[in-house]
Short mmCIF file of C-alpha atoms in Angstrom, two decimals:
data_model
loop_
_atom_site.label_atom_id
_atom_site.label_comp_id
_atom_site.label_asym_id
_atom_site.label_seq_id
_atom_site.Cartn_x
_atom_site.Cartn_y
_atom_site.Cartn_z
CA MET A 173 -113.00 48.96 63.80
CA LYS A 174 -109.93 51.17 63.43
CA ARG A 175 -108.52 48.90 60.71
CA LEU A 176 -111.86 48.95 58.85
CA LEU A 177 -111.86 52.74 58.98
CA ILE A 178 -108.32 52.90 57.55
CA VAL A 179 -109.25 50.52 54.70
CA SER A 180 -112.39 52.53 53.94
CA LEU A 181 -110.44 55.77 53.87
CA PHE A 182 -107.87 54.15 51.55
CA ILE A 183 -110.59 53.03 49.11
CA ILE A 184 -112.28 56.43 49.17
CA SER A 185 -108.98 58.28 48.64
CA GLY A 186 -108.12 55.91 45.77
CA GLN A 187 -111.46 56.62 44.11
CA VAL A 188 -110.98 60.37 44.52
CA TYR A 189 -107.47 60.00 43.14
CA ALA A 190 -108.76 58.19 40.04
CA GLN A 191 -111.55 60.72 39.54
CA ASP A 192 -109.02 63.52 39.83
CA LEU A 193 -106.90 61.97 37.05
CA GLN A 194 -109.98 61.44 34.89
CA GLN A 195 -111.02 65.05 35.33
CA LYS A 196 -107.55 66.35 34.51
CA LEU A 197 -107.45 64.20 31.37
CA ALA A 198 -110.93 65.33 30.37
CA ASN A 199 -109.93 68.97 30.72
CA ALA A 200 -106.66 68.52 28.83
CA PHE A 201 -108.30 66.50 26.05
CA GLY A 202 -111.07 69.06 25.77
CA ARG A 203 -108.52 71.83 25.24
CA LEU A 204 -106.79 69.79 22.54
CA GLN A 205 -110.03 69.01 20.74
CA ALA A 206 -111.11 72.65 20.88
CA ASP A 207 -107.78 73.93 19.53
CA SER A 208 -107.84 75.55 16.10
CA GLN A 209 -105.37 72.95 14.79
CA CYS A 210 -108.06 70.33 15.45
CA SER A 211 -110.98 72.21 13.91
CA TYR A 212 -111.28 69.61 11.15
CA ALA A 213 -109.43 66.81 12.89
CA SER A 214 -110.44 63.48 14.40
CA VAL A 215 -108.98 63.11 17.89
CA SER A 216 -108.97 60.04 20.15
CA LEU A 217 -107.41 59.01 23.45
CA THR A 218 -107.59 55.83 25.51
CA VAL A 219 -105.79 55.33 28.83
CA LEU A 220 -105.89 51.98 30.62
CA ASP A 221 -104.52 50.57 33.84
CA ALA A 222 -101.57 48.55 32.51
CA LYS A 223 -101.97 45.82 35.15
CA THR A 224 -105.72 45.32 35.24
CA GLY A 225 -106.92 46.68 31.90
CA GLU A 226 -109.38 48.96 33.69
CA GLN A 227 -110.32 51.99 31.61
CA VAL A 228 -108.92 55.13 33.20
CA PHE A 229 -110.04 57.56 30.51
CA ALA A 230 -111.45 57.36 26.99
CA ALA A 231 -112.51 59.93 24.41
CA ASN A 232 -113.66 58.69 21.01
CA PRO A 233 -112.02 55.32 21.80
CA ASN A 234 -113.79 53.41 19.02
CA MET A 235 -113.00 55.81 16.19
CA GLY A 236 -110.88 54.09 13.52
CA LEU A 237 -107.94 56.35 12.72
CA ALA A 238 -104.69 56.29 10.76
CA THR A 239 -102.01 55.05 13.13
CA ALA A 240 -98.81 55.96 11.29
CA SER A 241 -95.87 54.17 12.95
CA THR A 242 -97.65 53.45 16.24
CA LEU A 243 -98.98 50.41 14.35
CA LYS A 244 -95.50 48.94 14.88
CA THR A 245 -96.44 48.32 18.53
CA ILE A 246 -99.20 45.93 17.41
CA THR A 247 -96.87 44.21 14.94
CA SER A 248 -94.17 43.89 17.60
CA ILE A 249 -96.48 42.47 20.25
CA THR A 250 -98.08 40.03 17.81
CA ALA A 251 -94.63 38.89 16.66
CA PHE A 252 -93.50 38.33 20.25
CA ASN A 253 -96.61 36.22 20.86
CA ILE A 254 -96.44 34.14 17.67
CA LEU A 255 -92.71 33.92 16.92
CA GLY A 256 -91.24 34.18 20.43
CA ALA A 257 -88.56 36.50 21.76
CA ASP A 258 -85.76 34.07 20.82
CA PHE A 259 -86.89 33.52 17.22
CA LYS A 260 -84.06 33.77 14.68
CA TYR A 261 -84.11 33.87 10.89
CA GLN A 262 -81.82 31.46 9.07
CA THR A 263 -80.19 32.30 5.73
CA GLN A 264 -78.55 29.39 3.91
CA LEU A 265 -75.52 29.46 1.60
CA GLY A 266 -74.98 26.46 -0.62
CA TYR A 267 -74.70 25.36 -4.21
CA SER A 268 -76.26 23.41 -7.04
CA GLY A 269 -74.27 21.08 -9.28
CA GLU A 270 -71.04 19.49 -8.12
CA ILE A 271 -67.43 20.30 -7.26
CA VAL A 272 -64.83 18.51 -9.40
CA ALA A 273 -61.29 17.50 -8.44
CA ASP A 274 -59.61 20.79 -9.38
CA GLY A 275 -61.96 22.81 -7.16
CA THR A 276 -64.27 23.98 -9.95
CA LEU A 277 -67.94 24.17 -9.04
CA ASN A 278 -69.97 23.28 -12.09
CA GLY A 279 -73.12 24.88 -10.83
CA ASP A 280 -74.39 27.94 -9.00
CA VAL A 281 -73.73 29.35 -5.55
CA ILE A 282 -77.08 30.11 -3.94
CA ILE A 283 -77.85 32.49 -1.08
CA LYS A 284 -81.25 31.23 0.05
CA GLY A 285 -83.09 33.85 2.05
CA ALA A 286 -85.68 33.18 4.75
CA GLY A 287 -86.85 36.74 5.31
CA ASP A 288 -84.10 38.02 7.63
CA PRO A 289 -84.37 41.85 7.59
CA THR A 290 -80.98 42.25 9.31
CA LEU A 291 -78.65 40.52 6.81
CA GLY A 292 -75.93 43.03 5.94
CA SER A 293 -77.29 45.61 8.42
CA TRP A 294 -74.83 47.91 10.18
CA ARG A 295 -76.84 47.85 13.44
CA TYR A 296 -75.42 44.59 14.84
CA ASP A 297 -71.82 43.35 14.75
CA GLN A 298 -72.75 39.90 13.48
CA THR A 299 -74.88 41.21 10.59
CA LYS A 300 -72.51 43.80 9.15
CA GLU A 301 -71.88 43.40 5.44
CA ALA A 302 -68.17 42.60 5.78
CA ASN A 303 -68.81 39.98 8.46
CA VAL A 304 -71.55 38.24 6.49
CA LEU A 305 -69.47 38.19 3.29
CA ALA A 306 -66.52 36.81 5.27
CA LEU A 307 -68.68 33.96 6.60
CA MET A 308 -69.89 33.16 3.09
CA THR A 309 -66.49 33.22 1.45
CA ALA A 310 -64.97 31.15 4.27
CA ALA A 311 -67.66 28.49 3.78
CA LEU A 312 -66.99 28.36 0.02
CA GLN A 313 -63.25 28.11 0.55
CA LYS A 314 -63.68 25.39 3.19
CA ALA A 315 -65.68 23.42 0.61
CA GLY A 316 -62.65 23.60 -1.69
CA ILE A 317 -64.25 25.83 -4.30
CA LYS A 318 -61.60 27.65 -6.34
CA LYS A 319 -63.68 28.50 -9.42
CA ILE A 320 -67.42 28.83 -10.03
CA ASN A 321 -68.50 27.76 -13.49
CA GLY A 322 -71.88 29.34 -13.00
CA ARG A 323 -73.55 32.18 -11.14
CA ILE A 324 -74.10 33.67 -7.71
CA ILE A 325 -77.86 33.65 -7.16
CA GLY A 326 -79.78 35.52 -4.51
CA ASP A 327 -82.84 33.34 -3.86
CA ASP A 328 -85.53 35.60 -2.40
CA SER A 329 -88.43 33.45 -3.59
CA ILE A 330 -89.80 32.61 -0.13
CA PHE A 331 -91.68 35.94 0.10
CA GLY A 332 -93.06 35.90 -3.42
CA THR A 333 -92.94 38.66 -6.01
CA GLN A 334 -95.00 41.44 -4.37
CA SER A 335 -92.57 43.48 -2.33
CA ILE A 336 -94.63 46.65 -1.83
CA PRO A 337 -97.73 46.45 0.39
CA GLU A 338 -100.97 47.60 -1.18
CA GLY A 339 -101.89 51.06 0.02
CA TRP A 340 -98.39 52.57 -0.02
CA ILE A 341 -98.02 55.76 -2.03
CA TRP A 342 -95.71 56.12 -5.02
CA GLN A 343 -93.77 59.00 -3.48
CA ASP A 344 -92.62 56.74 -0.61
CA VAL A 345 -91.55 53.48 -2.23
CA GLY A 346 -88.29 54.64 -3.83
CA ASN A 347 -86.93 55.97 -0.55
CA TYR A 348 -85.18 54.08 2.25
CA TYR A 349 -88.24 54.16 4.52
CA GLY A 350 -90.35 52.74 1.68
CA ALA A 351 -87.99 49.89 0.82
CA GLY A 352 -89.95 46.82 -0.24
CA THR A 353 -89.86 43.45 1.46
CA SER A 354 -87.67 40.62 0.23
CA GLY A 355 -87.09 36.98 1.01
CA LEU A 356 -83.40 37.95 0.90
CA CYS A 357 -82.83 41.43 2.36
CA TRP A 358 -79.44 43.11 2.12
CA ARG A 359 -78.20 46.24 3.95
CA GLU A 360 -81.80 46.94 4.97
CA ASN A 361 -82.57 47.22 1.24
CA GLN A 362 -81.15 50.74 1.00
CA PHE A 363 -78.17 52.78 -0.20
CA ASP A 364 -77.01 56.41 -0.05
CA ILE A 365 -76.94 58.95 -2.88
CA LYS A 366 -74.39 61.73 -2.41
CA LEU A 367 -75.46 65.12 -3.75
CA ARG A 368 -73.66 68.08 -5.35
CA THR A 369 -75.50 71.09 -3.99
CA GLY A 370 -75.15 74.73 -5.00
CA VAL A 371 -77.12 77.97 -5.30
CA VAL A 372 -80.80 78.23 -4.35
CA GLY A 373 -83.00 77.36 -7.32
CA ASN A 374 -80.20 75.69 -9.28
CA PRO A 375 -80.13 71.97 -10.13
CA ILE A 376 -78.51 69.43 -7.79
CA GLY A 377 -76.24 66.75 -9.23
CA VAL A 378 -75.38 63.23 -8.11
CA SER A 379 -71.71 62.74 -7.24
CA ARG A 380 -71.73 59.03 -6.25
CA THR A 381 -73.55 56.32 -4.36
CA VAL A 382 -72.54 54.38 -1.24
CA PRO A 383 -72.02 51.59 -1.95
CA ASN A 384 -71.45 51.86 -5.68
CA ILE A 385 -74.61 50.81 -7.56
CA PRO A 386 -73.30 49.99 -11.05
CA TYR A 387 -76.60 48.63 -12.36
CA LEU A 388 -78.57 51.89 -11.91
CA THR A 389 -78.33 55.32 -13.53
CA PHE A 390 -79.63 58.47 -11.87
CA LYS A 391 -81.57 61.39 -13.30
CA SER A 392 -81.66 64.30 -10.86
CA GLU A 393 -84.48 66.82 -11.14
CA LEU A 394 -83.66 68.09 -7.65
CA THR A 395 -83.17 71.79 -7.00
CA ASN A 396 -81.41 73.60 -4.17
CA GLY A 397 -83.93 74.81 -1.60
CA SER A 398 -83.60 77.86 0.60
CA ALA A 399 -81.98 77.62 4.03
CA GLY A 400 -84.31 76.08 6.58
CA SER A 401 -86.55 74.39 4.00
CA GLY A 402 -85.17 70.95 4.89
CA ASP A 403 -84.85 67.69 3.01
CA ASN A 404 -87.76 67.37 0.57
CA ALA A 405 -85.94 65.11 -1.87
CA TYR A 406 -87.54 61.89 -3.08
CA ALA A 407 -86.16 58.97 -5.06
CA PHE A 408 -88.52 57.20 -7.44
CA LEU A 409 -88.16 53.46 -7.91
CA PRO A 410 -87.36 52.32 -11.46
CA VAL A 411 -90.21 50.42 -13.15
CA GLY A 412 -89.25 48.48 -16.25
CA THR A 413 -86.03 50.46 -16.45
CA THR A 414 -82.73 50.97 -14.61
CA VAL A 415 -83.19 54.74 -14.24
CA MET A 416 -83.90 56.19 -10.79
CA TYR A 417 -85.30 59.73 -10.77
CA LEU A 418 -84.68 62.20 -7.93
CA ARG A 419 -87.24 64.95 -7.48
CA GLY A 420 -88.02 67.74 -5.04
CA THR A 421 -85.80 70.19 -3.15
CA TYR A 422 -82.87 69.94 -0.76
CA ALA A 423 -81.98 72.91 1.47
CA ILE A 424 -78.57 74.51 0.98
CA ASP A 425 -77.88 74.42 4.73
CA GLN A 426 -78.37 70.64 5.09
CA ASP A 427 -75.12 69.14 6.41
CA LYS A 428 -75.55 65.57 5.23
CA LYS A 429 -75.60 66.28 1.46
CA SER A 430 -77.07 62.87 0.78
CA ILE A 431 -80.34 60.99 0.71
CA SER A 432 -81.07 57.29 1.23
CA ALA A 433 -82.94 55.34 -1.42
CA ALA A 434 -84.40 51.85 -1.74
CA ILE A 435 -82.56 49.05 -3.53
CA PRO A 436 -84.94 47.78 -6.24
CA ASP A 437 -83.75 44.13 -5.97
CA ALA A 438 -81.94 43.41 -2.70
CA ALA A 439 -81.33 39.74 -3.56
CA TYR A 440 -79.52 40.73 -6.76
CA ASP A 441 -77.41 43.24 -4.82
CA ALA A 442 -76.44 40.60 -2.25
CA ALA A 443 -75.37 38.24 -5.05
CA LEU A 444 -73.38 41.04 -6.69
CA ARG A 445 -71.50 41.84 -3.47
CA LEU A 446 -70.58 38.19 -2.90
CA ALA A 447 -69.40 37.87 -6.51
CA ASP A 448 -67.23 40.99 -6.12
CA THR A 449 -65.75 39.66 -2.88
CA LEU A 450 -64.90 36.31 -4.48
CA LYS A 451 -63.26 38.10 -7.41
CA LYS A 452 -60.99 39.99 -4.99
CA LEU A 453 -60.02 36.64 -3.45
CA GLY A 454 -59.12 35.25 -6.85
CA ILE A 455 -62.14 32.98 -7.18
CA LEU A 456 -63.51 33.34 -10.71
CA VAL A 457 -67.28 33.39 -11.27
CA THR A 458 -67.93 32.84 -14.96
CA SER A 459 -71.46 34.31 -15.14
CA GLY A 460 -73.06 37.41 -13.71
CA PRO A 461 -75.14 37.61 -10.52
CA GLU A 462 -78.84 36.82 -10.55
CA SER A 463 -81.90 36.91 -8.32
CA ALA A 464 -85.25 35.15 -8.49
CA ALA A 465 -86.64 38.25 -10.20
CA THR A 466 -83.91 38.57 -12.84
CA LEU A 467 -84.15 34.87 -13.65
CA ALA A 468 -87.93 35.07 -13.96
CA ALA A 469 -87.58 38.04 -16.33
CA LYS A 470 -85.44 35.81 -18.57
CA ASP A 471 -87.86 32.86 -18.24
CA MET A 472 -85.11 30.92 -16.49
CA ARG A 473 -85.64 28.42 -13.69
CA LEU A 474 -84.38 29.05 -10.17
CA PRO A 475 -82.04 26.13 -9.40
CA LEU A 476 -82.46 24.04 -6.26
CA MET A 477 -79.73 23.97 -3.65
CA ALA A 478 -78.01 20.58 -3.67
CA LYS A 479 -75.86 21.15 -0.60
CA ASN A 480 -75.98 23.68 2.21
CA LEU A 481 -72.54 24.92 3.30
CA THR A 482 -73.44 27.26 6.13
CA THR A 483 -76.42 28.81 7.88
CA ILE A 484 -76.32 32.44 8.97
CA GLN A 485 -78.60 33.24 11.89
CA SER A 486 -80.11 36.62 12.59
CA PRO A 487 -80.10 38.29 15.99
CA PRO A 488 -83.07 37.15 18.13
CA LEU A 489 -86.46 38.76 17.66
CA SER A 490 -86.01 40.76 20.87
CA ARG A 491 -83.05 42.59 19.28
CA ILE A 492 -84.84 43.02 15.96
CA VAL A 493 -87.82 44.60 17.72
CA TYR A 494 -85.46 46.93 19.61
CA TRP A 495 -84.28 48.63 16.41
CA LEU A 496 -87.69 48.27 14.77
CA ASN A 497 -89.19 50.61 17.35
CA GLN A 498 -86.16 52.72 18.27
CA LYS A 499 -85.59 53.80 14.66
CA SER A 500 -89.08 53.04 13.34
CA ILE A 501 -87.78 50.76 10.58
CA ASN A 502 -90.67 50.04 8.23
CA LEU A 503 -88.81 47.19 6.55
CA TYR A 504 -88.43 45.29 9.83
CA ALA A 505 -92.16 45.58 10.53
CA GLU A 506 -93.13 44.41 7.06
CA GLN A 507 -90.73 41.45 7.16
CA LEU A 508 -92.16 40.43 10.53
CA LEU A 509 -95.72 40.68 9.22
CA LYS A 510 -94.96 38.25 6.38
CA THR A 511 -93.09 36.01 8.83
CA ILE A 512 -96.16 35.87 11.08
CA ALA A 513 -98.16 34.52 8.13
CA TRP A 514 -95.43 31.97 7.36
CA LYS A 515 -95.21 30.86 11.00
CA GLN A 516 -98.97 30.30 11.00
CA GLY A 517 -98.73 27.99 7.99
CA ARG A 518 -99.84 30.55 5.43
CA LYS A 519 -98.19 31.85 2.28
CA PRO A 520 -95.96 34.69 3.53
CA THR A 521 -97.72 37.69 2.02
CA THR A 522 -98.58 41.04 3.54
CA THR A 523 -102.31 40.37 3.14
CA ASN A 524 -102.05 37.02 4.93
CA GLY A 525 -99.97 38.65 7.65
CA VAL A 526 -102.67 41.26 8.24
CA ASP A 527 -105.28 38.51 8.35
CA GLU A 528 -103.28 36.51 10.91
CA VAL A 529 -102.86 39.59 13.13
CA GLN A 530 -106.62 40.11 13.07
CA LYS A 531 -107.29 36.43 13.80
CA PHE A 532 -104.81 36.38 16.68
CA TRP A 533 -106.45 39.31 18.45
CA LYS A 534 -109.98 38.19 17.63
CA ALA A 535 -109.23 35.01 19.61
CA ARG A 536 -108.38 37.30 22.52
CA GLY A 537 -111.61 39.27 22.41
CA ILE A 538 -110.68 42.17 20.10
CA ASP A 539 -112.99 42.92 17.19
CA PRO A 540 -110.91 42.46 13.99
CA ASN A 541 -112.80 45.38 12.44
CA THR A 542 -110.89 47.64 14.83
CA ILE A 543 -107.62 46.56 13.14
CA ASN A 544 -108.35 47.56 9.55
CA THR A 545 -104.84 47.70 8.11
CA TYR A 546 -102.88 47.22 4.89
CA ASP A 547 -99.40 46.71 6.34
CA GLY A 548 -97.42 46.20 9.53
CA SER A 549 -95.53 49.48 9.73
CA GLY A 550 -98.25 52.14 9.47
CA LEU A 551 -96.81 53.71 6.32
CA SER A 552 -100.07 53.20 4.46
CA PRO A 553 -102.37 56.22 4.92
CA GLY A 554 -105.29 53.79 4.67
CA ASP A 555 -104.54 51.99 7.95
CA ARG A 556 -107.27 52.33 10.58
CA VAL A 557 -107.09 51.22 14.22
CA THR A 558 -108.94 52.45 17.31
CA THR A 559 -107.07 53.82 20.31
CA ASN A 560 -109.06 51.43 22.49
CA THR A 561 -107.72 48.42 20.59
CA MET A 562 -104.16 49.72 20.54
CA ALA A 563 -104.23 50.40 24.28
CA ARG A 564 -105.71 46.95 24.98
CA ILE A 565 -102.96 45.26 22.97
CA LEU A 566 -100.33 47.29 24.82
CA GLN A 567 -101.94 46.27 28.11
CA SER A 568 -101.95 42.59 27.14
CA ALA A 569 -98.16 42.65 26.82
CA LYS A 570 -97.63 43.75 30.41
CA LYS A 571 -97.96 40.25 31.85
CA GLU A 572 -95.70 38.53 29.30
CA SER A 573 -92.16 37.31 29.99
CA TRP A 574 -90.84 39.38 27.06
CA PHE A 575 -92.45 42.65 28.18
CA ALA A 576 -89.09 44.09 29.29
CA ASP A 577 -87.79 43.65 25.72
CA LEU A 578 -90.82 45.43 24.29
CA TYR A 579 -90.60 48.23 26.83
CA THR A 580 -86.88 48.73 26.18
CA SER A 581 -87.57 48.98 22.45
CA LEU A 582 -89.79 52.02 22.85
CA PRO A 583 -88.11 55.40 22.35
CA VAL A 584 -88.37 58.24 24.87
CA TYR A 585 -90.36 61.30 23.85
CA ASN A 586 -91.48 63.98 26.28
CA ASN A 587 -89.73 61.91 29.00
CA MET A 588 -92.18 59.07 28.33
CA LYS A 589 -91.62 55.58 26.90
CA MET A 590 -93.73 55.59 23.77
CA LYS A 591 -93.79 54.96 20.04
CA SER A 592 -94.51 57.92 17.80
CA GLY A 593 -96.11 57.92 14.39
CA SER A 594 -96.45 60.63 11.77
CA ILE A 595 -97.56 60.79 8.16
CA ASN A 596 -99.32 63.58 6.29
CA SER A 597 -101.50 65.50 8.80
CA VAL A 598 -101.38 62.57 11.24
CA LEU A 599 -99.59 62.40 14.59
CA CYS A 600 -99.94 59.58 17.12
CA TYR A 601 -98.29 58.26 20.28
CA ALA A 602 -98.67 54.95 22.12
CA GLY A 603 -96.85 53.64 25.16
CA TYR A 604 -96.58 53.36 28.92
CA GLN A 605 -96.37 55.78 31.83
CA THR A 606 -96.49 55.54 35.62
CA TYR A 607 -98.76 58.00 37.41
CA ASN A 608 -98.13 58.23 41.16
CA GLY A 609 -97.20 54.55 41.30
CA ARG A 610 -100.01 53.40 39.02
CA GLU A 611 -98.84 51.82 35.75
CA LEU A 612 -100.78 53.03 32.73
CA CYS A 613 -100.77 52.42 28.98
CA PHE A 614 -102.22 54.75 26.39
CA SER A 615 -102.86 55.52 22.75
CA ILE A 616 -103.54 59.01 21.41
CA MET A 617 -104.21 59.82 17.75
CA VAL A 618 -104.88 63.03 15.84
CA ASN A 619 -105.83 62.77 12.18
CA ASN A 620 -106.19 65.63 9.72
CA PHE A 621 -104.78 68.37 11.91
CA SER A 622 -103.95 71.71 10.31
CA GLY A 623 -100.84 73.79 10.79
CA SER A 624 -97.43 72.58 11.88
CA SER A 625 -96.51 69.15 13.21
CA ARG A 626 -94.44 70.85 15.88
CA GLY A 627 -97.46 72.80 17.13
CA ILE A 628 -99.78 69.81 17.39
CA LYS A 629 -97.04 67.75 19.02
CA GLU A 630 -96.63 70.30 21.80
CA LYS A 631 -100.39 70.32 22.39
CA MET A 632 -100.59 66.52 22.48
CA PHE A 633 -97.71 66.44 24.96
CA ARG A 634 -99.69 68.76 27.26
CA VAL A 635 -102.41 66.08 27.35
CA LEU A 636 -99.88 63.33 28.03
CA ASP A 637 -98.19 65.43 30.72
CA VAL A 638 -101.25 64.79 32.87
CA LEU A 639 -100.14 61.14 33.09
CA LYS A 640 -96.83 62.05 34.72
#
């Protein structure tokens, strides 16, 4: 009888405890929704028990909203499920033609990409540009190649010709965070433009690029902004030309004095860097570098690789996802989305990747209409997902063997492990939190808020503070 009484009291206290949390969340959410910054906004919150999936709290849970970068959690979890935590990309280096007795290759050296977003990246020791080029040149030297009577070709054909997802805006795609996908990525498909700043209102010049980009010219229409106005400089991708325009303002008190832009053809740049490295080693390459795109523009055929000399593996997916979420790298998410389509036997396109994500979660009871997206990173302002679906996908990961890798990948904001997302008038958070020993997962989205991002962030954090 005494034991029964204790169990009953425990159940009752647990129910009161849950009701207390629900009431606190309801009050906090109500204050957020009633705030003047949300007068014309759409606001949604879903909180689930991370172990059981039980709904702890929901407000407008089925409202489809722009996710910004919190969409990367769905892409990450889907990739873990379909590709596996140990999945590695494999880039091949080989050649067409044949090597004659004096060490001359009568043919082309081919870098055949397989979608690795980390090739040439500075984030991992094994992928750094110098290390990758050293592996390539060592393989060519081991094969006895002393002269290349041909070209260095970056073969990025595996991902097709459409590098920019539909739905991205023109202002984004020339900048590092809007770098397009490629079957052969290089240095995360970005480079730095160093600026010559001056007096407020005056023009800003371009001093140099890192690395040197000899195949582009730069037209700066940037002006010096007032102190505190920040970095509002944008690079615009060349279309049918080799001229990159820079527009906007750059504050005079910015320390960096540089912006990062997207490489228009990463496969060509990779081929160029290998050709330059071989030249320094005394290995002559008789023709200039090419990519699938530059060859197609000349109506020239992409040669087939006759012999593979070496295969360069990427870090495992678990490490790729770490940087994907820690630094919110759009390129990584978009490469993974195309890879998901490829892994499922489909042509590796963004559209097919989106379709495979929807199909995967539909098979697990989630309405695909609640994942109405154009990309895998959340950069498209047209993406729409419900907080209920995002929270359910987060909850599904909790039981998986790779959950620790996913959890580690999430940044810390407001002393909480969660992914943030922000685009114009949109701010979202999604992640995990423990409340008095109870593990929770959540998704909160605010679309079309007015006023400052800093202000709405502080108000959203007050809601999330209830979960602590």
